[in-house]
């Protein structure tokens, strides 16, 4: 059986830049703290009238172009996001409308920052089972809409952006050799949005208590992030039959440079082989690994035979890792 491949990638970030100096004017923080504790210098912020579906659409159009397929060849659209345009209908359906692809199945998938990897796994299964031929995977986040710019613990971390790819069995690209996923709902409260769901519908009280924003216990999340991404990556490499030394590029979730450096050390990947966007985009949740993969492909052009290790971690808690190998058609 031929394995599923990523045959084209795309990404999009909004124009507006929010720098550490800008944040210094909003909350009690400073550039030195943000850079040394997170590695972040800037992040992108969507325009008031630019939404998750708009950014996802732009990333999707560039992934379709890069795959060299007609959009009418797409059989299914999956959108990973925790900041959808609406609770329903899905952002995938809105993007489908904009692409003019009426009729094909579309759904949103919510696995927080691990969403891109969850969507890759889902598409791999769809394609390899023969259910669909070409899947459009999108990750898009407008985190600025759910970030509390009065909370210095979180507002320095997040940014907006989108990534997309086409998964197929035919064509040149990155073979998805192995994926491993996991989650732990017992830790759900470490990183969550307290209100807005049916447990706590929007009310004057929830708005007053700032419960429609991201709440995070950063220190605890940090510990889980390192442990889970490390074990998921080990498992994915084992499944792919590869040793750590064979990793050509590490493409990690862009949440914190200290987490990334720890992972790089544990997998013996020199920092020049770790692809980072954290300094310019901050943490874009589900989009983070996808944007990094697209920029890696465009800026460094990995060679045929190179092995990429992707790993992510986020609310849920959820985590995942994938091993990709660049191949000719
Ligand atoms: O994408 C989903 C997964 N997310 C993650 O993986 C994030 C994981 N966590 C982290 O990256 C880090 O925990 C943070 C970057 C969020 C925080 O770094 P930390 O080293 O864990 O800092 P902390 O929360 O323990 O705070 C240390 C100090 C505190 O002051 P006191 O209590 O020691 O006086 C904070 O109030 O730093 C203070 N602090 C800040 N100071 C200046 C917190 N945020 C800021 C800030 N500017 N923006």
mmCIF file of N, CA, C and O in Angstrom, residues 181-227:
data_model
loop_
_atom_site.group_PDB
_atom_site.id
_atom_site.type_symbol
_atom_site.label_atom_id
_atom_site.label_comp_id
_atom_site.label_asym_id
_atom_site.label_seq_id
_atom_site.Cartn_x
_atom_site.Cartn_y
_atom_site.Cartn_z
ATOM 1 N N UNK A 181 -0.257 10.039 18.318
ATOM 2 C CA UNK A 181 -1.068 11.083 18.961
ATOM 3 C C UNK A 181 -1.393 10.658 20.388
ATOM 4 O O UNK A 181 -1.403 9.463 20.692
ATOM 5 N N UNK A 182 -1.704 11.627 21.244
ATOM 6 C CA UNK A 182 -2.131 11.270 22.601
ATOM 7 C C UNK A 182 -2.872 12.419 23.245
ATOM 8 O O UNK A 182 -2.871 13.552 22.737
ATOM 9 N N UNK A 183 -3.541 12.121 24.340
ATOM 10 C CA UNK A 183 -4.215 13.193 25.083
ATOM 11 C C UNK A 183 -4.424 12.795 26.533
ATOM 12 O O UNK A 183 -4.348 11.612 26.886
ATOM 13 N N UNK A 184 -4.672 13.795 27.381
ATOM 14 C CA UNK A 184 -4.904 13.562 28.806
ATOM 15 C C UNK A 184 -5.914 14.589 29.320
ATOM 16 O O UNK A 184 -5.537 15.686 29.749
ATOM 17 N N UNK A 185 -7.190 14.188 29.290
ATOM 18 C CA UNK A 185 -8.258 15.090 29.721
ATOM 19 C C UNK A 185 -8.243 15.412 31.208
ATOM 20 O O UNK A 185 -8.924 16.360 31.642
ATOM 21 N N UNK A 186 -7.456 14.657 31.990
ATOM 22 C CA UNK A 186 -7.379 14.954 33.434
ATOM 23 C C UNK A 186 -6.708 16.306 33.667
ATOM 24 O O UNK A 186 -6.838 16.894 34.740
ATOM 25 N N UNK A 187 -5.954 16.781 32.673
ATOM 26 C CA UNK A 187 -5.234 18.053 32.832
ATOM 27 C C UNK A 187 -5.935 19.180 32.069
ATOM 28 O O UNK A 187 -5.304 20.201 31.745
ATOM 29 N N UNK A 188 -7.216 18.996 31.771
ATOM 30 C CA UNK A 188 -7.929 19.951 30.910
ATOM 31 C C UNK A 188 -7.858 21.388 31.433
ATOM 32 O O UNK A 188 -7.767 22.338 30.656
ATOM 33 N N UNK A 189 -7.888 21.530 32.767
ATOM 34 C CA UNK A 189 -7.963 22.898 33.314
ATOM 35 C C UNK A 189 -6.647 23.673 33.270
ATOM 36 O O UNK A 189 -6.612 24.862 33.585
ATOM 37 N N UNK A 190 -5.567 23.008 32.890
ATOM 38 C CA UNK A 190 -4.281 23.718 32.847
ATOM 39 C C UNK A 190 -4.247 24.763 31.730
ATOM 40 O O UNK A 190 -3.494 25.726 31.795
ATOM 41 N N UNK A 191 -5.057 24.527 30.701
ATOM 42 C CA UNK A 191 -5.058 25.427 29.550
ATOM 43 C C UNK A 191 -6.445 25.367 28.928
ATOM 44 O O UNK A 191 -6.816 24.362 28.319
ATOM 45 N N UNK A 192 -7.225 26.427 29.130
ATOM 46 C CA UNK A 192 -8.620 26.358 28.682
ATOM 47 C C UNK A 192 -9.241 27.744 28.546
ATOM 48 O O UNK A 192 -8.670 28.750 28.967
ATOM 49 N N UNK A 193 -10.451 27.744 27.935
ATOM 50 C CA UNK A 193 -11.268 28.955 27.923
ATOM 51 C C UNK A 193 -12.475 28.630 28.796
ATOM 52 O O UNK A 193 -13.296 27.776 28.449
ATOM 53 N N UNK A 194 -12.590 29.266 29.967
ATOM 54 C CA UNK A 194 -13.601 28.821 30.940
ATOM 55 C C UNK A 194 -15.049 28.948 30.463
ATOM 56 O O UNK A 194 -15.872 28.110 30.804
ATOM 57 N N UNK A 195 -15.369 29.956 29.676
ATOM 58 C CA UNK A 195 -16.787 30.154 29.317
ATOM 59 C C UNK A 195 -16.992 30.165 27.816
ATOM 60 O O UNK A 195 -16.044 30.188 27.036
ATOM 61 N N UNK A 196 -18.262 30.142 27.435
ATOM 62 C CA UNK A 196 -18.600 30.197 26.010
ATOM 63 C C UNK A 196 -19.171 28.891 25.503
ATOM 64 O O UNK A 196 -19.852 28.854 24.486
ATOM 65 N N UNK A 197 -18.907 27.797 26.232
ATOM 66 C CA UNK A 197 -19.513 26.511 25.896
ATOM 67 C C UNK A 197 -20.814 26.359 26.686
ATOM 68 O O UNK A 197 -21.196 27.264 27.438
ATOM 69 N N UNK A 198 -21.472 25.200 26.562
ATOM 70 C CA UNK A 198 -22.773 25.048 27.226
ATOM 71 C C UNK A 198 -22.658 24.921 28.757
ATOM 72 O O UNK A 198 -23.623 25.127 29.476
ATOM 73 N N UNK A 199 -21.465 24.595 29.256
ATOM 74 C CA UNK A 199 -21.303 24.553 30.717
ATOM 75 C C UNK A 199 -21.380 25.934 31.339
ATOM 76 O O UNK A 199 -21.732 26.100 32.497
ATOM 77 N N UNK A 200 -20.939 26.897 30.556
ATOM 78 C CA UNK A 200 -20.921 28.262 31.054
ATOM 79 C C UNK A 200 -21.177 29.212 29.886
ATOM 80 O O UNK A 200 -20.260 29.850 29.362
ATOM 81 N N UNK A 201 -22.444 29.284 29.479
ATOM 82 C CA UNK A 201 -22.758 30.136 28.317
ATOM 83 C C UNK A 201 -22.427 31.600 28.600
ATOM 84 O O UNK A 201 -22.359 32.009 29.772
ATOM 85 N N UNK A 202 -22.242 32.350 27.561
ATOM 86 C CA UNK A 202 -21.896 33.768 27.708
ATOM 87 C C UNK A 202 -22.954 34.500 28.524
ATOM 88 O O UNK A 202 -24.150 34.337 28.293
ATOM 89 N N UNK A 203 -22.493 35.272 29.498
ATOM 90 C CA UNK A 203 -23.406 36.079 30.317
ATOM 91 C C UNK A 203 -22.629 37.337 30.710
ATOM 92 O O UNK A 203 -21.407 37.404 30.537
ATOM 93 N N UNK A 204 -23.322 38.290 31.301
ATOM 94 C CA UNK A 204 -22.630 39.511 31.736
ATOM 95 C C UNK A 204 -21.530 39.126 32.725
ATOM 96 O O UNK A 204 -20.441 39.710 32.727
ATOM 97 N N UNK A 205 -21.842 38.132 33.561
ATOM 98 C CA UNK A 205 -20.900 37.671 34.576
ATOM 99 C C UNK A 205 -19.619 37.092 33.935
ATOM 100 O O UNK A 205 -18.505 37.432 34.333
ATOM 101 N N UNK A 206 -19.798 36.215 32.936
ATOM 102 C CA UNK A 206 -18.612 35.579 32.318
ATOM 103 C C UNK A 206 -17.769 36.627 31.588
ATOM 104 O O UNK A 206 -16.538 36.527 31.590
ATOM 105 N N UNK A 207 -18.436 37.603 31.018
ATOM 106 C CA UNK A 207 -17.677 38.658 30.319
ATOM 107 C C UNK A 207 -16.920 39.490 31.351
ATOM 108 O O UNK A 207 -15.723 39.751 31.211
ATOM 109 N N UNK A 208 -17.620 39.841 32.441
ATOM 110 C CA UNK A 208 -16.990 40.645 33.495
ATOM 111 C C UNK A 208 -15.771 39.925 34.088
ATOM 112 O O UNK A 208 -14.743 40.538 34.384
ATOM 113 N N UNK A 209 -15.895 38.594 34.221
ATOM 114 C CA UNK A 209 -14.792 37.806 34.803
ATOM 115 C C UNK A 209 -13.713 37.424 33.780
ATOM 116 O O UNK A 209 -12.839 36.616 34.081
ATOM 117 N N UNK A 210 -13.831 37.935 32.588
ATOM 118 C CA UNK A 210 -12.850 37.701 31.512
ATOM 119 C C UNK A 210 -12.657 36.203 31.245
ATOM 120 O O UNK A 210 -11.534 35.715 31.077
ATOM 121 N N UNK A 211 -13.782 35.488 31.197
ATOM 122 C CA UNK A 211 -13.728 34.032 31.020
ATOM 123 C C UNK A 211 -13.796 33.581 29.567
ATOM 124 O O UNK A 211 -13.840 32.383 29.297
ATOM 125 N N UNK A 212 -13.834 34.565 28.637
ATOM 126 C CA UNK A 212 -13.869 34.172 27.223
ATOM 127 C C UNK A 212 -12.488 34.291 26.590
ATOM 128 O O UNK A 212 -12.361 34.473 25.387
ATOM 129 N N UNK A 213 -11.477 34.233 27.437
ATOM 130 C CA UNK A 213 -10.101 34.324 26.962
ATOM 131 C C UNK A 213 -9.336 33.049 27.335
ATOM 132 O O UNK A 213 -9.791 32.253 28.155
ATOM 133 N N UNK A 214 -8.133 32.922 26.759
ATOM 134 C CA UNK A 214 -7.258 31.787 27.080
ATOM 135 C C UNK A 214 -6.757 31.945 28.516
ATOM 136 O O UNK A 214 -6.227 33.000 28.878
ATOM 137 N N UNK A 215 -6.917 30.894 29.319
ATOM 138 C CA UNK A 215 -6.363 30.865 30.678
ATOM 139 C C UNK A 215 -5.338 29.730 30.718
ATOM 140 O O UNK A 215 -5.641 28.618 30.265
ATOM 141 N N UNK A 216 -4.171 30.006 31.272
ATOM 142 C CA UNK A 216 -3.140 28.957 31.266
ATOM 143 C C UNK A 216 -2.292 28.976 32.526
ATOM 144 O O UNK A 216 -1.880 30.035 32.991
ATOM 145 N N UNK A 217 -2.026 27.773 33.057
ATOM 146 C CA UNK A 217 -1.032 27.609 34.113
ATOM 147 C C UNK A 217 0.282 27.256 33.404
ATOM 148 O O UNK A 217 0.582 26.091 33.157
ATOM 149 N N UNK A 218 1.013 28.296 33.024
ATOM 150 C CA UNK A 218 2.187 28.141 32.157
ATOM 151 C C UNK A 218 3.236 27.173 32.679
ATOM 152 O O UNK A 218 3.737 26.339 31.935
ATOM 153 N N UNK A 219 3.536 27.285 33.966
ATOM 154 C CA UNK A 219 4.598 26.447 34.541
ATOM 155 C C UNK A 219 4.265 24.965 34.418
ATOM 156 O O UNK A 219 5.109 24.152 34.053
ATOM 157 N N UNK A 220 3.014 24.613 34.764
ATOM 158 C CA UNK A 220 2.600 23.207 34.707
ATOM 159 C C UNK A 220 2.555 22.718 33.263
ATOM 160 O O UNK A 220 2.996 21.611 32.955
ATOM 161 N N UNK A 221 2.000 23.566 32.389
ATOM 162 C CA UNK A 221 1.896 23.180 30.978
ATOM 163 C C UNK A 221 3.295 22.926 30.405
ATOM 164 O O UNK A 221 3.518 21.967 29.662
ATOM 165 N N UNK A 222 4.228 23.761 30.790
ATOM 166 C CA UNK A 222 5.614 23.636 30.329
ATOM 167 C C UNK A 222 6.159 22.220 30.615
ATOM 168 O O UNK A 222 6.712 21.561 29.735
ATOM 169 N N UNK A 223 5.954 21.760 31.859
ATOM 170 C CA UNK A 223 6.502 20.441 32.240
ATOM 171 C C UNK A 223 5.884 19.325 31.387
ATOM 172 O O UNK A 223 6.578 18.448 30.888
ATOM 173 N N UNK A 224 4.561 19.377 31.236
ATOM 174 C CA UNK A 224 3.885 18.359 30.426
ATOM 175 C C UNK A 224 4.353 18.423 28.973
ATOM 176 O O UNK A 224 4.516 17.393 28.330
ATOM 177 N N UNK A 225 4.525 19.645 28.475
ATOM 178 C CA UNK A 225 4.876 19.828 27.058
ATOM 179 C C UNK A 225 6.186 19.099 26.725
ATOM 180 O O UNK A 225 6.251 18.338 25.760
ATOM 181 N N UNK A 226 7.202 19.313 27.534
ATOM 182 C CA UNK A 226 8.501 18.694 27.258
ATOM 183 C C UNK A 226 8.369 17.167 27.296
ATOM 184 O O UNK A 226 8.775 16.466 26.365
ATOM 185 N N UNK A 227 7.757 16.668 28.369
ATOM 186 C CA UNK A 227 7.646 15.218 28.567
ATOM 187 C C UNK A 227 6.844 14.565 27.439
ATOM 188 O O UNK A 227 7.258 13.563 26.865
#
